[in-house]
Amino acid sequence: MANLQSMTTGPSVVPTTHPSIPTGHSMGLHPLVPAGTSMPISAAPTMGSGSASMGAAVNPSMSVASVVHPTVAATVTPQQKMQLIKSERHLFSSSDDSMVMRQIIATHSPDGRDIDTRPLLRVIEDVLHHATPTVIVATPPDMEVVEDRMQYAGTMGMLEALAYTIHRISCEITCKCTGGGDAHATTVVLFNQLSNYSWDAKVVLALAAFAVSYGEFWLTAQLYTVNPLAKSVAMLKQVPDILEHTDVLKPRFDALNNLIKSMLDVTKCIIEFKELPTQYISPDTSPMSTALTHIPTAVYWTIRSVVACASQIIGLIGLSHEYLSSTTEAWELSSLAHKVNNIHGHLTKQLSLCHNHIDEKKHIEAYQTLVHLFDTIHVDNMKILKALIYNKEDLPLVDGLTKKRVSVDVLRRKIVILFISDLDISREELFILTQIYNDHLSTGKLERHYEMVWLPVLDKSAPWTNSKQEAFNHLVSEMPWYSLYHPKILDAAVIKYIKEVWRFDKKPMLVVLDPQGRVVCPNALHMMWIWGSLAFPFSSAREEALWRDETWRLELLVDEIDPLIPTWIKEDRFICLYGGENIDWIRRFTSAMRHVVQETKIPLEMVYVGKSNPRERVRRAVTTIAEEKLSGYWPDLVMMWFFWVRLESMLHSKMQAGRNIDNDPIMQEVMQMMSFDGSEEGWAVVSRGSTEIVKAPGRKIVDCLGKFEEWKGGVERDGFVPALTAALVPYETHEHCTRLILPGDTGRIQDNVICAECRKPMEKYILYRCCTD
């Protein structure tokens, strides 16, 4: 293969003779090499004419008569003709590859005419597809289904303009191959005739010329048994003799088919390079410039293959069975196909690099467009939603109720909550979010004043497996809201925007857009967990307003997780919530609390609420509590999960608003609760009504209850909760260890976190924890 980077367009260097080629030379097969690597261009078989052709091998101006002796050309016997065809297969094993490619490039003088080669190639493919040399089917003409001319309506004008050129090239190929001319010389003649065309047009026109003669040959072969005209033409071309030996010729026809396929593959690749959008990749861009150095060589070997294929078909006429049965031709066609396949492989790799470059440019452009869209005021949310969801698909969404695909228009001028996650959505998250989404049904409202859309954000570089498809299908079937019909339609630029601007990192989030498409809350999941549908319209302003009206009370802590607790509050009962997974501590605590209740005769309800990560040890604790009748408990672990998720959401909501425990009493209470959950022991909260609340870690409250006799007088004087609060004061100590454990994917966490006990900065550690019990 030529060292194309070193080539310069200039006067053609045409030697008058080639060095002699040794008999029985080896035919090396080499792939297309990168620019800067020299490799002989004669690395594949060709139809040469042996020593008789050497003087005209690279001289495009020489005629067939100068290549073949006039007497031989006039009276060629089958044996002589076969010898000529065999001798055509010699290679330029001693020729200078750079010299040959300089000669080819010197013929290239495009005049600027632009030909849309894609539709012409489709016609060529149709011809080559219907010309099936391995199977001869004789079907009556009246049973043939002729395709409508309209499919080529857009091509007819171009075909009319190029018909003469195609005919001229076809005649040239037939003439040169019939005379047994050197394949390289014939190829150079064709390049001279196609000098004014672009590289892609050269190869497509040469293929079109071959398709004409190739199609005519096999059309005659397919119809000669049923059509008198075809039969007469077939007799003149001795086609019946060929068809009688189709079994013998099958290897050659198979090799011919393979080479034709390789030629088409390379041609399509060349056309794809031309069709690359210039606004995203220029000729001087690295992957494109490298490809452009390879294309002339690819065109040369494709047209050279056209000559070889034409020589094979023409060479069949008038040959005896002895020569028809030769396997040499099949081997040499296969070798040439291997050569062209190697070229195609290298071009394909380079094309892939070009597409990657283009995709990167488009990705940057789409991302910048998205940024601009969100900075622009719109009359509705359609531009934003189409840019986010998919503007190339008419029905990109799946309706959660009907499970039918719908358009983005169903979201026009509505408040839209974008539910962003990967495929790893917990059962608890999906269950609670579905309950909140369907809350309007429980309140008797006819409609919801917002819509939600699931955007599954996945790693596009990871393969899409059957297990992922099953997980996706399962989630879609469980979701009552809209979702994308497939994660693949979420553009890479959108994923980048979601990760970089909205800071998505695995943990689900809810981005709220108003009816004009403006982001009114970067993540409403926290307020959704805390207040549910009461947070509508789920804007940051609404979140601030809700916090202004909120105080630390039992309703905030429990909400409606347990429907009995609001009833107990109205009945002025004492309520004790406790947690942890140490069953020994649970036994000590419940025993001490029952003793105090018996002494004080207060109406107390005790409920076990577990831990933030309720797993097997919590299940075992629930089983023990139930069997030993230690207290009440939440039988559904989802209730426990939601209790702690709400607390975590309160903490993040406060942190995102810039609050801390020095200026926010609710945040102080929440951080104490979260630190209780991080301990190895238990904890308890005791309340009466909404606001009379006291809480303490496990060891402290058990010790305090154990010395009830020392402070029971305060119960009669002040009440149980105030007396317990006062009794816990002596157990305060500066020698404490408070741990605040938060999930690792919770987003932005403040670097400086103040201890809720002593108001000193907490040290930050990295904890790797396995959740298995």
Short mmCIF file of N, CA and C in Angstrom, two decimals, residues 640-711:
data_model
loop_
_atom_site.label_atom_id
_atom_site.label_comp_id
_atom_site.label_asym_id
_atom_site.label_seq_id
_atom_site.Cartn_x
_atom_site.Cartn_y
_atom_site.Cartn_z
N MET A 640 -40.51 1.72 58.86
CA MET A 640 -39.26 2.08 59.53
C MET A 640 -38.34 2.83 58.57
N TRP A 641 -38.23 2.32 57.35
CA TRP A 641 -37.36 2.96 56.35
C TRP A 641 -37.80 4.40 56.12
N PHE A 642 -39.10 4.61 55.99
CA PHE A 642 -39.61 5.95 55.68
C PHE A 642 -39.42 6.89 56.86
N PHE A 643 -39.54 6.38 58.08
CA PHE A 643 -39.33 7.20 59.28
C PHE A 643 -37.94 7.83 59.25
N TRP A 644 -36.92 7.02 58.95
CA TRP A 644 -35.54 7.52 58.94
C TRP A 644 -35.22 8.31 57.69
N VAL A 645 -35.81 7.96 56.55
CA VAL A 645 -35.60 8.74 55.33
C VAL A 645 -36.13 10.16 55.50
N ARG A 646 -37.25 10.31 56.18
CA ARG A 646 -37.79 11.65 56.42
C ARG A 646 -36.85 12.47 57.29
N LEU A 647 -36.28 11.85 58.31
CA LEU A 647 -35.32 12.56 59.15
C LEU A 647 -34.09 12.99 58.34
N GLU A 648 -33.59 12.07 57.52
CA GLU A 648 -32.45 12.39 56.68
C GLU A 648 -32.79 13.52 55.71
N SER A 649 -34.02 13.50 55.18
CA SER A 649 -34.45 14.55 54.26
C SER A 649 -34.54 15.90 54.96
N MET A 650 -34.98 15.90 56.23
CA MET A 650 -35.02 17.15 56.98
C MET A 650 -33.62 17.73 57.12
N LEU A 651 -32.66 16.86 57.42
CA LEU A 651 -31.28 17.31 57.57
C LEU A 651 -30.76 17.92 56.28
N HIS A 652 -30.98 17.24 55.15
CA HIS A 652 -30.47 17.75 53.87
C HIS A 652 -31.20 19.01 53.46
N SER A 653 -32.49 19.07 53.70
CA SER A 653 -33.25 20.27 53.36
C SER A 653 -32.72 21.48 54.12
N LYS A 654 -32.41 21.29 55.37
CA LYS A 654 -31.87 22.39 56.18
C LYS A 654 -30.46 22.77 55.72
N MET A 655 -29.65 21.76 55.45
CA MET A 655 -28.28 22.03 55.01
C MET A 655 -28.26 22.79 53.69
N GLN A 656 -29.12 22.39 52.75
CA GLN A 656 -29.15 23.06 51.45
C GLN A 656 -29.63 24.50 51.58
N ALA A 657 -30.40 24.77 52.62
CA ALA A 657 -30.86 26.15 52.85
C ALA A 657 -29.83 26.95 53.64
N GLY A 658 -28.68 26.32 53.95
CA GLY A 658 -27.62 27.03 54.66
C GLY A 658 -27.83 27.14 56.15
N ARG A 659 -28.68 26.28 56.72
CA ARG A 659 -28.95 26.32 58.14
C ARG A 659 -27.96 25.45 58.91
N ASN A 660 -27.82 25.71 60.23
CA ASN A 660 -27.00 24.87 61.10
C ASN A 660 -27.62 24.82 62.48
N ILE A 661 -27.06 24.03 63.35
CA ILE A 661 -27.71 23.82 64.65
C ILE A 661 -27.65 25.06 65.54
N ASP A 662 -26.78 26.04 65.23
CA ASP A 662 -26.71 27.26 66.04
C ASP A 662 -27.87 28.19 65.75
N ASN A 663 -28.39 28.14 64.52
CA ASN A 663 -29.48 29.06 64.18
C ASN A 663 -30.77 28.35 63.82
N ASP A 664 -30.82 27.03 64.01
CA ASP A 664 -32.02 26.29 63.66
C ASP A 664 -32.28 25.19 64.68
N PRO A 665 -33.24 25.38 65.59
CA PRO A 665 -33.51 24.37 66.62
C PRO A 665 -34.01 23.04 66.06
N ILE A 666 -34.77 23.09 64.96
CA ILE A 666 -35.26 21.84 64.38
C ILE A 666 -34.10 21.01 63.86
N MET A 667 -33.12 21.66 63.26
CA MET A 667 -31.96 20.95 62.76
C MET A 667 -31.17 20.31 63.90
N GLN A 668 -31.12 21.00 65.05
CA GLN A 668 -30.45 20.43 66.21
C GLN A 668 -31.13 19.14 66.64
N GLU A 669 -32.46 19.16 66.68
CA GLU A 669 -33.20 17.97 67.09
C GLU A 669 -33.00 16.83 66.09
N VAL A 670 -33.02 17.15 64.80
CA VAL A 670 -32.87 16.12 63.76
C VAL A 670 -31.49 15.49 63.85
N MET A 671 -30.46 16.31 64.05
CA MET A 671 -29.10 15.76 64.12
C MET A 671 -28.92 14.86 65.34
N GLN A 672 -29.59 15.20 66.44
CA GLN A 672 -29.53 14.32 67.60
C GLN A 672 -30.18 12.97 67.31
N MET A 673 -31.32 13.01 66.62
CA MET A 673 -31.99 11.77 66.25
C MET A 673 -31.11 10.93 65.32
N MET A 674 -30.46 11.58 64.35
CA MET A 674 -29.60 10.85 63.43
C MET A 674 -28.39 10.27 64.15
N SER A 675 -27.88 10.98 65.14
CA SER A 675 -26.74 10.45 65.89
C SER A 675 -27.16 9.26 66.74
N PHE A 676 -28.42 9.27 67.25
CA PHE A 676 -28.92 8.10 67.98
C PHE A 676 -28.88 6.86 67.10
N ASP A 677 -29.29 7.04 65.86
CA ASP A 677 -29.35 5.89 64.94
C ASP A 677 -27.95 5.36 64.63
N GLY A 678 -26.93 6.23 64.72
CA GLY A 678 -25.57 5.80 64.43
C GLY A 678 -24.91 5.05 65.56
N SER A 679 -25.54 5.03 66.74
CA SER A 679 -24.94 4.35 67.88
C SER A 679 -25.24 2.86 67.84
N GLU A 680 -24.50 2.12 68.66
CA GLU A 680 -24.70 0.68 68.72
C GLU A 680 -25.84 0.30 69.65
N GLU A 681 -26.22 1.23 70.53
CA GLU A 681 -27.31 0.95 71.46
C GLU A 681 -28.61 1.51 70.92
N GLY A 682 -29.60 1.61 71.81
CA GLY A 682 -30.89 2.14 71.41
C GLY A 682 -31.06 3.59 71.79
N TRP A 683 -32.29 4.05 71.72
CA TRP A 683 -32.64 5.43 72.04
C TRP A 683 -34.15 5.46 72.26
N ALA A 684 -34.65 6.56 72.78
CA ALA A 684 -36.09 6.68 73.01
C ALA A 684 -36.53 8.13 72.95
N VAL A 685 -37.74 8.34 72.49
CA VAL A 685 -38.41 9.64 72.48
C VAL A 685 -39.73 9.47 73.22
N VAL A 686 -39.96 10.30 74.21
CA VAL A 686 -41.21 10.24 74.98
C VAL A 686 -41.92 11.57 74.84
N SER A 687 -43.22 11.52 74.54
CA SER A 687 -43.96 12.76 74.32
C SER A 687 -45.37 12.66 74.88
N ARG A 688 -45.94 13.87 75.07
CA ARG A 688 -47.36 13.98 75.39
C ARG A 688 -47.89 15.12 74.54
N GLY A 689 -48.89 14.80 73.71
CA GLY A 689 -49.36 15.80 72.77
C GLY A 689 -48.35 16.02 71.66
N SER A 690 -48.32 17.24 71.10
CA SER A 690 -47.46 17.53 69.96
C SER A 690 -46.09 18.04 70.35
N THR A 691 -46.03 18.89 71.36
CA THR A 691 -44.79 19.63 71.59
C THR A 691 -44.07 19.25 72.87
N GLU A 692 -44.68 18.49 73.76
CA GLU A 692 -44.03 18.10 75.01
C GLU A 692 -43.21 16.84 74.75
N ILE A 693 -41.94 17.01 74.41
CA ILE A 693 -41.11 15.90 73.92
C ILE A 693 -39.78 15.89 74.65
N VAL A 694 -39.31 14.68 74.97
CA VAL A 694 -37.98 14.50 75.51
C VAL A 694 -37.37 13.28 74.85
N LYS A 695 -36.07 13.31 74.60
CA LYS A 695 -35.40 12.20 73.94
C LYS A 695 -34.06 11.97 74.61
N ALA A 696 -33.55 10.74 74.51
CA ALA A 696 -32.27 10.42 75.13
C ALA A 696 -31.71 9.16 74.52
N PRO A 697 -30.37 9.02 74.52
CA PRO A 697 -29.76 7.78 74.04
C PRO A 697 -30.01 6.63 75.02
N GLY A 698 -29.72 5.41 74.55
CA GLY A 698 -30.13 4.21 75.25
C GLY A 698 -29.64 4.05 76.67
N ARG A 699 -28.32 4.15 76.90
CA ARG A 699 -27.78 3.90 78.24
C ARG A 699 -28.29 4.95 79.21
N LYS A 700 -28.34 6.20 78.76
CA LYS A 700 -28.76 7.29 79.63
C LYS A 700 -30.19 7.11 80.10
N ILE A 701 -31.09 6.79 79.19
CA ILE A 701 -32.50 6.70 79.60
C ILE A 701 -32.76 5.46 80.42
N VAL A 702 -32.05 4.36 80.18
CA VAL A 702 -32.23 3.16 80.99
C VAL A 702 -31.73 3.43 82.41
N ASP A 703 -30.59 4.08 82.56
CA ASP A 703 -30.07 4.41 83.88
C ASP A 703 -31.02 5.35 84.61
N CYS A 704 -31.56 6.31 83.87
CA CYS A 704 -32.48 7.27 84.49
C CYS A 704 -33.76 6.58 84.95
N LEU A 705 -34.34 5.74 84.13
CA LEU A 705 -35.56 5.02 84.51
C LEU A 705 -35.29 4.08 85.67
N GLY A 706 -34.09 3.52 85.75
CA GLY A 706 -33.74 2.62 86.84
C GLY A 706 -33.72 3.31 88.18
N LYS A 707 -33.55 4.64 88.20
CA LYS A 707 -33.55 5.40 89.45
C LYS A 707 -34.81 6.25 89.56
N PHE A 708 -35.92 5.68 89.11
CA PHE A 708 -37.20 6.41 89.11
C PHE A 708 -37.57 6.90 90.50
N GLU A 709 -37.25 6.11 91.54
CA GLU A 709 -37.64 6.48 92.89
C GLU A 709 -37.06 7.83 93.28
N GLU A 710 -35.94 8.21 92.67
CA GLU A 710 -35.30 9.47 93.03
C GLU A 710 -36.02 10.68 92.44
N TRP A 711 -36.75 10.52 91.39
CA TRP A 711 -37.39 11.67 90.75
C TRP A 711 -38.89 11.53 90.50
#
